[in-house]
Short mmCIF file of C-alpha atoms in Angstrom, two decimals:
data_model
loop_
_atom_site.label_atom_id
_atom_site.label_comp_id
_atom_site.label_asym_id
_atom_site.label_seq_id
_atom_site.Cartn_x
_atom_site.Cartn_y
_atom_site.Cartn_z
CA UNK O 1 0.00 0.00 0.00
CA UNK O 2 1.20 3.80 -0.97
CA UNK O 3 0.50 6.92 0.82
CA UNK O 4 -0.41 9.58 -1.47
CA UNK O 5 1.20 12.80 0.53
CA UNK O 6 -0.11 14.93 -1.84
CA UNK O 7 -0.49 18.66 -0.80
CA UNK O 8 1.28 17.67 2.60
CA UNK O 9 3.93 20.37 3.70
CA UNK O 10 5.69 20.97 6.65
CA UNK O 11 6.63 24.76 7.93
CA UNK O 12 9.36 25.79 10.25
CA UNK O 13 11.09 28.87 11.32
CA UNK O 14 14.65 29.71 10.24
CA UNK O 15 17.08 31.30 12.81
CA UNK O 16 16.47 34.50 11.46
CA UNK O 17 12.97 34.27 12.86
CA UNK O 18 11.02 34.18 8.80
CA UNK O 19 9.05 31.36 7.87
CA UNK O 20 11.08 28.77 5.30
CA UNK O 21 8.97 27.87 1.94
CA UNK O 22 6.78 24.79 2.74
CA UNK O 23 8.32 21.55 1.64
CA UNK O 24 5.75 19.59 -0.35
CA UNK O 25 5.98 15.89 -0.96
CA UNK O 26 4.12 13.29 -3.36
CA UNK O 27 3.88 10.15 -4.02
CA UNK O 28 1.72 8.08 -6.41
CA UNK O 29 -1.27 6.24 -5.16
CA UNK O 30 -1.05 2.15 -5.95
CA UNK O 31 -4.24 0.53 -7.38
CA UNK O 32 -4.96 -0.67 -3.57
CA UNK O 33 -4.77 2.25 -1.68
CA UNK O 34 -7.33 5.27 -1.84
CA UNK O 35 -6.46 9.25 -1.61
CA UNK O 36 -4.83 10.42 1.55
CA UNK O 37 -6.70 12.13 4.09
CA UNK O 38 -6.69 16.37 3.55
CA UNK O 39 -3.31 17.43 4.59
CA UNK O 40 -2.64 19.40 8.03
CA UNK O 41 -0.26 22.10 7.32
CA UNK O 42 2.39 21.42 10.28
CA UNK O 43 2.62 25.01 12.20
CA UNK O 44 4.86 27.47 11.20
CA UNK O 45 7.33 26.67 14.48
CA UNK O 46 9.27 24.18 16.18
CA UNK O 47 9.83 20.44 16.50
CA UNK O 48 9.18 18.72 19.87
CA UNK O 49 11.49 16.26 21.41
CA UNK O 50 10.20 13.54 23.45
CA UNK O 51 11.41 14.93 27.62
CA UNK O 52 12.59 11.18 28.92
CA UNK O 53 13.98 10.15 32.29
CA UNK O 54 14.99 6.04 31.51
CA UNK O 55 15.41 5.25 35.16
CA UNK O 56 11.97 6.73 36.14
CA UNK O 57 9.96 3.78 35.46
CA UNK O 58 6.29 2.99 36.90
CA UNK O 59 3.73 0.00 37.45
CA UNK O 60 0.76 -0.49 34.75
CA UNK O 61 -1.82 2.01 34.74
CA UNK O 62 -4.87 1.71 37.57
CA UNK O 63 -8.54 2.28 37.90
CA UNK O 64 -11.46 1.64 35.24
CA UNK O 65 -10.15 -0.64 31.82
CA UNK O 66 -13.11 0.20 29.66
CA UNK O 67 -12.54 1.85 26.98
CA UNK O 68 -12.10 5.86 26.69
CA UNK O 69 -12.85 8.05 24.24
CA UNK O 70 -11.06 11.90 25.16
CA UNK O 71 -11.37 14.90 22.50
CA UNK O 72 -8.31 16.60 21.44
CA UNK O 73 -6.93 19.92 19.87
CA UNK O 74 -4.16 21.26 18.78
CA UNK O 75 -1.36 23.30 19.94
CA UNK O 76 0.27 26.02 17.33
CA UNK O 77 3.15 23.28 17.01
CA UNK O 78 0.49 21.24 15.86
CA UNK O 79 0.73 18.86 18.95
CA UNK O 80 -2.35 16.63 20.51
CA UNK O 81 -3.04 18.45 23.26
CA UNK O 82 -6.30 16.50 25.72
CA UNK O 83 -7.65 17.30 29.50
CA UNK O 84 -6.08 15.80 32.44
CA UNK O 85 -6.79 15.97 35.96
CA UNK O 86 -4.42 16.02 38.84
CA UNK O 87 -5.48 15.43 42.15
CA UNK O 88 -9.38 15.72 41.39
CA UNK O 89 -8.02 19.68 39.55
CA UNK O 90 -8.34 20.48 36.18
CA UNK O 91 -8.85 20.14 33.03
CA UNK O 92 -5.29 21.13 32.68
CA UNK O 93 -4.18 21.07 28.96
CA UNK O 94 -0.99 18.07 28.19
CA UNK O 95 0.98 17.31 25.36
CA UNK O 96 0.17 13.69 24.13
CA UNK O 97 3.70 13.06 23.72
CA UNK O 98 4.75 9.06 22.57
CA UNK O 99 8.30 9.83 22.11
CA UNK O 100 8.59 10.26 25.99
CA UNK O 101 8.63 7.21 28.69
CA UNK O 102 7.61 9.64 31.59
CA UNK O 103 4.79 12.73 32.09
CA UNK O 104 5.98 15.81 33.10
CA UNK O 105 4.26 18.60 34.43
CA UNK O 106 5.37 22.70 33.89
CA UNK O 107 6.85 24.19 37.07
CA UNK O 108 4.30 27.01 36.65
CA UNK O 109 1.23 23.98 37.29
CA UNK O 110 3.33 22.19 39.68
CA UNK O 111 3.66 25.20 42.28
CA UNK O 112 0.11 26.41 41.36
CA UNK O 113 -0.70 23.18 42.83
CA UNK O 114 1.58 22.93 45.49
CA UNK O 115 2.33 19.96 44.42
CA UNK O 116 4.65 17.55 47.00
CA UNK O 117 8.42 18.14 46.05
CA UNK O 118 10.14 14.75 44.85
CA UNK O 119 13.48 15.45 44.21
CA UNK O 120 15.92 15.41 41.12
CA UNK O 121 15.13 14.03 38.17
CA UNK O 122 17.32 13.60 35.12
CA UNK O 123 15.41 14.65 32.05
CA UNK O 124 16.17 13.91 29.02
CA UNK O 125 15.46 16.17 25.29
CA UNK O 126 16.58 15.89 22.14
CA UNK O 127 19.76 18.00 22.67
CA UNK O 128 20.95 16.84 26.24
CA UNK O 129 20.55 16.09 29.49
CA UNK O 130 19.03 18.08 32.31
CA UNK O 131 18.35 17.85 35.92
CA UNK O 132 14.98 19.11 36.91
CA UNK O 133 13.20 19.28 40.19
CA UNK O 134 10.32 16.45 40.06
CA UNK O 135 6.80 16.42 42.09
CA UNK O 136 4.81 13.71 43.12
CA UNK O 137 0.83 14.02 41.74
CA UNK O 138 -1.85 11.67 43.44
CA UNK O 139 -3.57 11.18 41.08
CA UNK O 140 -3.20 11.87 36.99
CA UNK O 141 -6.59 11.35 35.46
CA UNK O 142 -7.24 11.04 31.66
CA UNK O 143 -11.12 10.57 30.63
CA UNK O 144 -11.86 7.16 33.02
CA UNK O 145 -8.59 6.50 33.81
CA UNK O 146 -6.41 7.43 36.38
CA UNK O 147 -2.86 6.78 37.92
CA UNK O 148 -1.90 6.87 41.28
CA UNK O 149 1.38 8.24 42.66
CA UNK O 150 3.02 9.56 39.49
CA UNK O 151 6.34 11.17 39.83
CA UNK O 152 6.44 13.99 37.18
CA UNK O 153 9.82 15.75 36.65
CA UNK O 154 9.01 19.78 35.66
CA UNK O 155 9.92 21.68 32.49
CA UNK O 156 10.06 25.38 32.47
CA UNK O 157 8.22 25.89 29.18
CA UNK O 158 6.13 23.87 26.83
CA UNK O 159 5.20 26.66 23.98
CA UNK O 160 1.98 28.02 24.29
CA UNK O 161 -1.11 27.42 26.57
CA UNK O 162 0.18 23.95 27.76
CA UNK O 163 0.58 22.20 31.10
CA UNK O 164 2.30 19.48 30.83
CA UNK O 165 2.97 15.94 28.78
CA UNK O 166 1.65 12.62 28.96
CA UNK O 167 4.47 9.85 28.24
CA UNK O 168 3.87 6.52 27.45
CA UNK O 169 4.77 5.17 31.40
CA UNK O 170 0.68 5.06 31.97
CA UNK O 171 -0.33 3.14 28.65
CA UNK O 172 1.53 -0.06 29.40
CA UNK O 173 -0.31 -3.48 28.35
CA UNK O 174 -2.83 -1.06 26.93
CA UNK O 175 -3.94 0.46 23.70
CA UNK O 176 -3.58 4.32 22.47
CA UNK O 177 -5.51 5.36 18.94
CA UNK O 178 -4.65 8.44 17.79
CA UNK O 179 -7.73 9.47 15.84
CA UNK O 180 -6.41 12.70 13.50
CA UNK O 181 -10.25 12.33 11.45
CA UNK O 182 -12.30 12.78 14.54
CA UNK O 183 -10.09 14.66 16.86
CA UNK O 184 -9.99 12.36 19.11
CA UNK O 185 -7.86 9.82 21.08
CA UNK O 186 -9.00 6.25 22.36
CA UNK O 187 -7.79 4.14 25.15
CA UNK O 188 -8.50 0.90 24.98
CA UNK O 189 -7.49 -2.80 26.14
CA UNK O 190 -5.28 -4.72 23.46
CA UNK O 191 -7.04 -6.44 21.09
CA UNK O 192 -6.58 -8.58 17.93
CA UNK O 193 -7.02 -6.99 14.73
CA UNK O 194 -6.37 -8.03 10.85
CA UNK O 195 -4.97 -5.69 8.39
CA UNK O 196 -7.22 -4.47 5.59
CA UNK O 197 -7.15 -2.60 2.60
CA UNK O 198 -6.91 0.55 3.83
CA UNK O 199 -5.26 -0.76 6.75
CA UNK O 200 -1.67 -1.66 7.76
CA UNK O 201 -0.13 -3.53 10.45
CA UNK O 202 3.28 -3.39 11.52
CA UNK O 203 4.97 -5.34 13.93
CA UNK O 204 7.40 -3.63 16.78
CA UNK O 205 9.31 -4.27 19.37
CA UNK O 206 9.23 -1.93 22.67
CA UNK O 207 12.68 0.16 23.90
CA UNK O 208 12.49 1.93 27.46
CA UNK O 209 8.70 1.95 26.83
CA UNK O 210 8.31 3.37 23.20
CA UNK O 211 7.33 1.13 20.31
CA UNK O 212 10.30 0.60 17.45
CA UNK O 213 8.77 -0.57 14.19
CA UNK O 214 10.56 -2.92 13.07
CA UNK O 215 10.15 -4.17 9.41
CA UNK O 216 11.34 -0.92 8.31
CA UNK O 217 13.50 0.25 5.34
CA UNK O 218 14.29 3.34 3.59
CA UNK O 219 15.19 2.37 -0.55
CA UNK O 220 15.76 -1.19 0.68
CA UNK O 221 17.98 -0.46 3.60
CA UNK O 222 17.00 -1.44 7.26
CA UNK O 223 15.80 1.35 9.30
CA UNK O 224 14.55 1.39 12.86
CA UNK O 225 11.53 3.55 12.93
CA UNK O 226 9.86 5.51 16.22
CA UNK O 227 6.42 6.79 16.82
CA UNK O 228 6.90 10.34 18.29
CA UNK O 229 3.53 12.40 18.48
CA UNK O 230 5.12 15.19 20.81
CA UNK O 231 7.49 16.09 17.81
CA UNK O 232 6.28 18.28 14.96
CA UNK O 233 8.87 17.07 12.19
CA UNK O 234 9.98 14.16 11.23
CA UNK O 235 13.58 13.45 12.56
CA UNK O 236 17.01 10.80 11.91
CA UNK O 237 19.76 9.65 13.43
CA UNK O 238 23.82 10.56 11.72
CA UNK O 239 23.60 6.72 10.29
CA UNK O 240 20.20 7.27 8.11
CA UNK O 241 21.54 10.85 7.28
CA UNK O 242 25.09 9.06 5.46
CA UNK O 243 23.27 6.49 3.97
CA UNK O 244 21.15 9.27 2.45
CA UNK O 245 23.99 11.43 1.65
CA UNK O 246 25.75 8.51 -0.35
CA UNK O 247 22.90 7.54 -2.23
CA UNK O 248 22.80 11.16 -3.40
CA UNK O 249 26.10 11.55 -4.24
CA UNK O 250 25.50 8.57 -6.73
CA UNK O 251 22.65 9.73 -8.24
CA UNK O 252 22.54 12.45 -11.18
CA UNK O 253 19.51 14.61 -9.66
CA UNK O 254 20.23 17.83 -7.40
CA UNK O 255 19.01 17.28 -4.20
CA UNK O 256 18.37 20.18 -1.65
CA UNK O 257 19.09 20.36 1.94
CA UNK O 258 17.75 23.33 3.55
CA UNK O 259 19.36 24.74 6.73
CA UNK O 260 16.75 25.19 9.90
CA UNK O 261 16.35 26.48 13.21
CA UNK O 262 14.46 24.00 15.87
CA UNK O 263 13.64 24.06 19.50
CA UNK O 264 13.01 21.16 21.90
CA UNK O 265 9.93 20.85 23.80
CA UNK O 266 11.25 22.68 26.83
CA UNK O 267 12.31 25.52 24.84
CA UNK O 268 15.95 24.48 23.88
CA UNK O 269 17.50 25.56 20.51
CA UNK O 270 18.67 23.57 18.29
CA UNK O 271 19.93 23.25 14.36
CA UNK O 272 19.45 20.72 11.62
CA UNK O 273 19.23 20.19 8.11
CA UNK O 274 15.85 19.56 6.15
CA UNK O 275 15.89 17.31 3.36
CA UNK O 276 13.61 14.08 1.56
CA UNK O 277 13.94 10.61 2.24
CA UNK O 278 13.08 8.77 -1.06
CA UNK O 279 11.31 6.38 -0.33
CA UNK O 280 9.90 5.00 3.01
CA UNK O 281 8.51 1.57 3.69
CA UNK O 282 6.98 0.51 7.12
CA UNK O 283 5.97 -3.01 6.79
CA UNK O 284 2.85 -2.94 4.10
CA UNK O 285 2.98 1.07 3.95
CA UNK O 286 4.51 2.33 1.13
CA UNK O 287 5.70 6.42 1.65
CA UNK O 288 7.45 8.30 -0.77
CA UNK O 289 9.16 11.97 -0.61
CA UNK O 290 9.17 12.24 3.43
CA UNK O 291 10.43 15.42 4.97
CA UNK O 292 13.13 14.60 7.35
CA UNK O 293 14.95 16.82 9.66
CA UNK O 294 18.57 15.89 10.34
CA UNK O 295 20.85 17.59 13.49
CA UNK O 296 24.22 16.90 14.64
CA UNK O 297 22.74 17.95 18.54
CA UNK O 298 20.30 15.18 19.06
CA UNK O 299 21.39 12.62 21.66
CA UNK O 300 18.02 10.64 21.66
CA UNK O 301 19.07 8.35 19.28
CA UNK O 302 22.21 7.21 21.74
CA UNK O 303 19.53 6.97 24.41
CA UNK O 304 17.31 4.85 22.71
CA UNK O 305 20.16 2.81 21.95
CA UNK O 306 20.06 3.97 18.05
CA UNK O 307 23.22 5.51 17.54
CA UNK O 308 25.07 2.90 15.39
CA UNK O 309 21.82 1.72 13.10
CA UNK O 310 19.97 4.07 10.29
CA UNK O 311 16.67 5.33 12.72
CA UNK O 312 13.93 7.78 12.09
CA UNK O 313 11.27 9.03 14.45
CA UNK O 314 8.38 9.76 12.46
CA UNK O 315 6.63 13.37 13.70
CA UNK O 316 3.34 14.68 13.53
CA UNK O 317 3.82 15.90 10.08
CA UNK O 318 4.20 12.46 9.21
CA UNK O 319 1.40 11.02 11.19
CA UNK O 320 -1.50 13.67 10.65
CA UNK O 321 -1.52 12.49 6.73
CA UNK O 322 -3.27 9.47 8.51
CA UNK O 323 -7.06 9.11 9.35
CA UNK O 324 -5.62 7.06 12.40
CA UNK O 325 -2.69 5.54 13.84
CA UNK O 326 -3.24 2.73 16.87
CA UNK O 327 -0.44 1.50 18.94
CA UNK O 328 -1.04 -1.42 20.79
CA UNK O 329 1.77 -1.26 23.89
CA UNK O 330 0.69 -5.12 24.96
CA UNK O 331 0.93 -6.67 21.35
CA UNK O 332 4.01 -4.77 20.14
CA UNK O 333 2.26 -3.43 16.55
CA UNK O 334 1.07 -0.48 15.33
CA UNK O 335 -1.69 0.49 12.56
CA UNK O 336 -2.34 2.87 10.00
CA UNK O 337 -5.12 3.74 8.69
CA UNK O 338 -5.79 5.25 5.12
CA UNK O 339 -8.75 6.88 4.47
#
């Protein structure tokens, strides 16, 4: 199955502060897959990185299993942002955030709150390491679902009319669709499903919590492929970058790279180089002309243990040309759905 990116661009800011051109990609539809659904235009700012702390892990999340349904919006960095409640407060506004193994919580909410000191916490970006002060919430509640003693380490920023982030450390064993079409996100138990033909499944493995696709490739090479919702662009590692950068040197087209100014999610600057992937494959999906951003300052990678192998983490640009993606934390798979 193809992707047809059609009309799907991607807009960030350049150092200088003005808006680059939007990148545009295509790809041809095959006879088995339908049109795309309308492309989102990504916001004309910054990519996310995924805040992690690797040693912060937590049990399985507690309280009612049926499934729940929560609306979501959008930040102006095109992030899913859905209503929490800590401690029986709120709504407060959090970044759904895959990318990153623990929530976090802004220092502004946590001392509205008063919220019970917890000590350090090392936290994780896409540039580095930080230490942040941590507090300890009662309870995190998301639609029917709650956690009970959650450590959150605090960021000092998140971009906008945001709170905090929900990581992936309270959907273990379960079941997270991420429903672009209806603006809407689903928790559910894991459950069996078949691929169809509009739909993909892909099989994955899970690393410090996140999913890793991994029947991947990029023009027939092996590539380890991420899930990050909390980051606007699409991102690699130094090892998919090379690879790239020697196919092009043996091919007779021109091929632009286009220099760009990023921030992590807790307001941290960063640059990188945007260029296209040729060709994507993720199991059954077939993706052609993705917009990739590339950066000598990311350390994720050698977090996640991805330093040595070609690795992407696919961003929301990436995702949003979806009608829905489900990840499925107890089987290890994720699907796509076409529209």
């Amino acid at each position: 199955m193809t992707l047809d990116r059609r009309g799907a661009t991607l807009g960030l800011l350049s150092s200088a502060g003005a808006a680059l051109p939007l990148a545009r990609a295509w790809a041809q539809t095959s006879p088995a897959a339908s049109a795309a659904p309308s492309p989102s235009a990504a916001g004309a700012a910054v990519a996310g990185a995924p805040p992690a702390a690797p040693g912060d892990t937590q049990p399985p999340a507690a309280g009612n299993t049926s499934p729940t349904q929560v609306g979501t919006t959008r930040d102006k960095f095109e992030h899913l942002v859905a209503p929490v409640d800590i401690d029986s407060q709120g709504p407060f506004q959090f970044i759904l955030d895959t990318g990153a193994n623990v929530s976090c919580v802004s220092n502004e909410l946590a001392q509205r709150l008063m919220l019970a000191p917890a000590g350090q916490a090392s936290v994780h970006t896409m540039v580095g390491v930080r230490e942040r002060p941590s507090f300890m919430m009662k309870t995190l509640t998301i639609g029917d679902r709650s956690r009970r003693n959650v450590r959150a380490p605090a960021l000092p920023a998140f971009g906008g009319k945001v709170d905090g982030v929900l990581g992936v450390d309270w959907l273990a064993g379960q079941r997270l669709v991420l429903d672009f079409r209806r603006k809407k996100i689903e928790i559910t138990g894991s459950i069996y499903e078949s691929p169809t033909e509009n739909r993909v499944i892909v099989p994955c493995r899970r690393r410090l919590g996140q999913l890793t696709i991994v029947d991947a490739n990029m023009s027939g090479h092996r590539v380890s492929a991420m899930i990050d919702s909390g980051s606007q662009a699409t991102l690699c590692n130094a090892a998919l970058h090379d690879l790239v950068q020697r196919m092009e040197a043996r091919s007779p087209f021109r091929h632009e790279h286009m220099p760009i100014h990023l921030e992590t999610i807790a307001g941290e600057p960063f640059d990188g180089d945007l260029f296209y992937l040729p060709f994507l494959r993720l199991g059954g999906l077939n993706i052609g002309n993705v917009p990739t951003v590339f950066s000598w300052e990311t350390q994720v990678f050698d977090i996640w243990g991805l330093k040595d192998v070609p690795a992407i983490v696919l961003g929301m640009d990436l995702l949003v040309q979806f009608e829905s993606v489900a990840m499925d934390f107890s089987r290890n798979q994720v699907r796509f759905d076409i529209a």
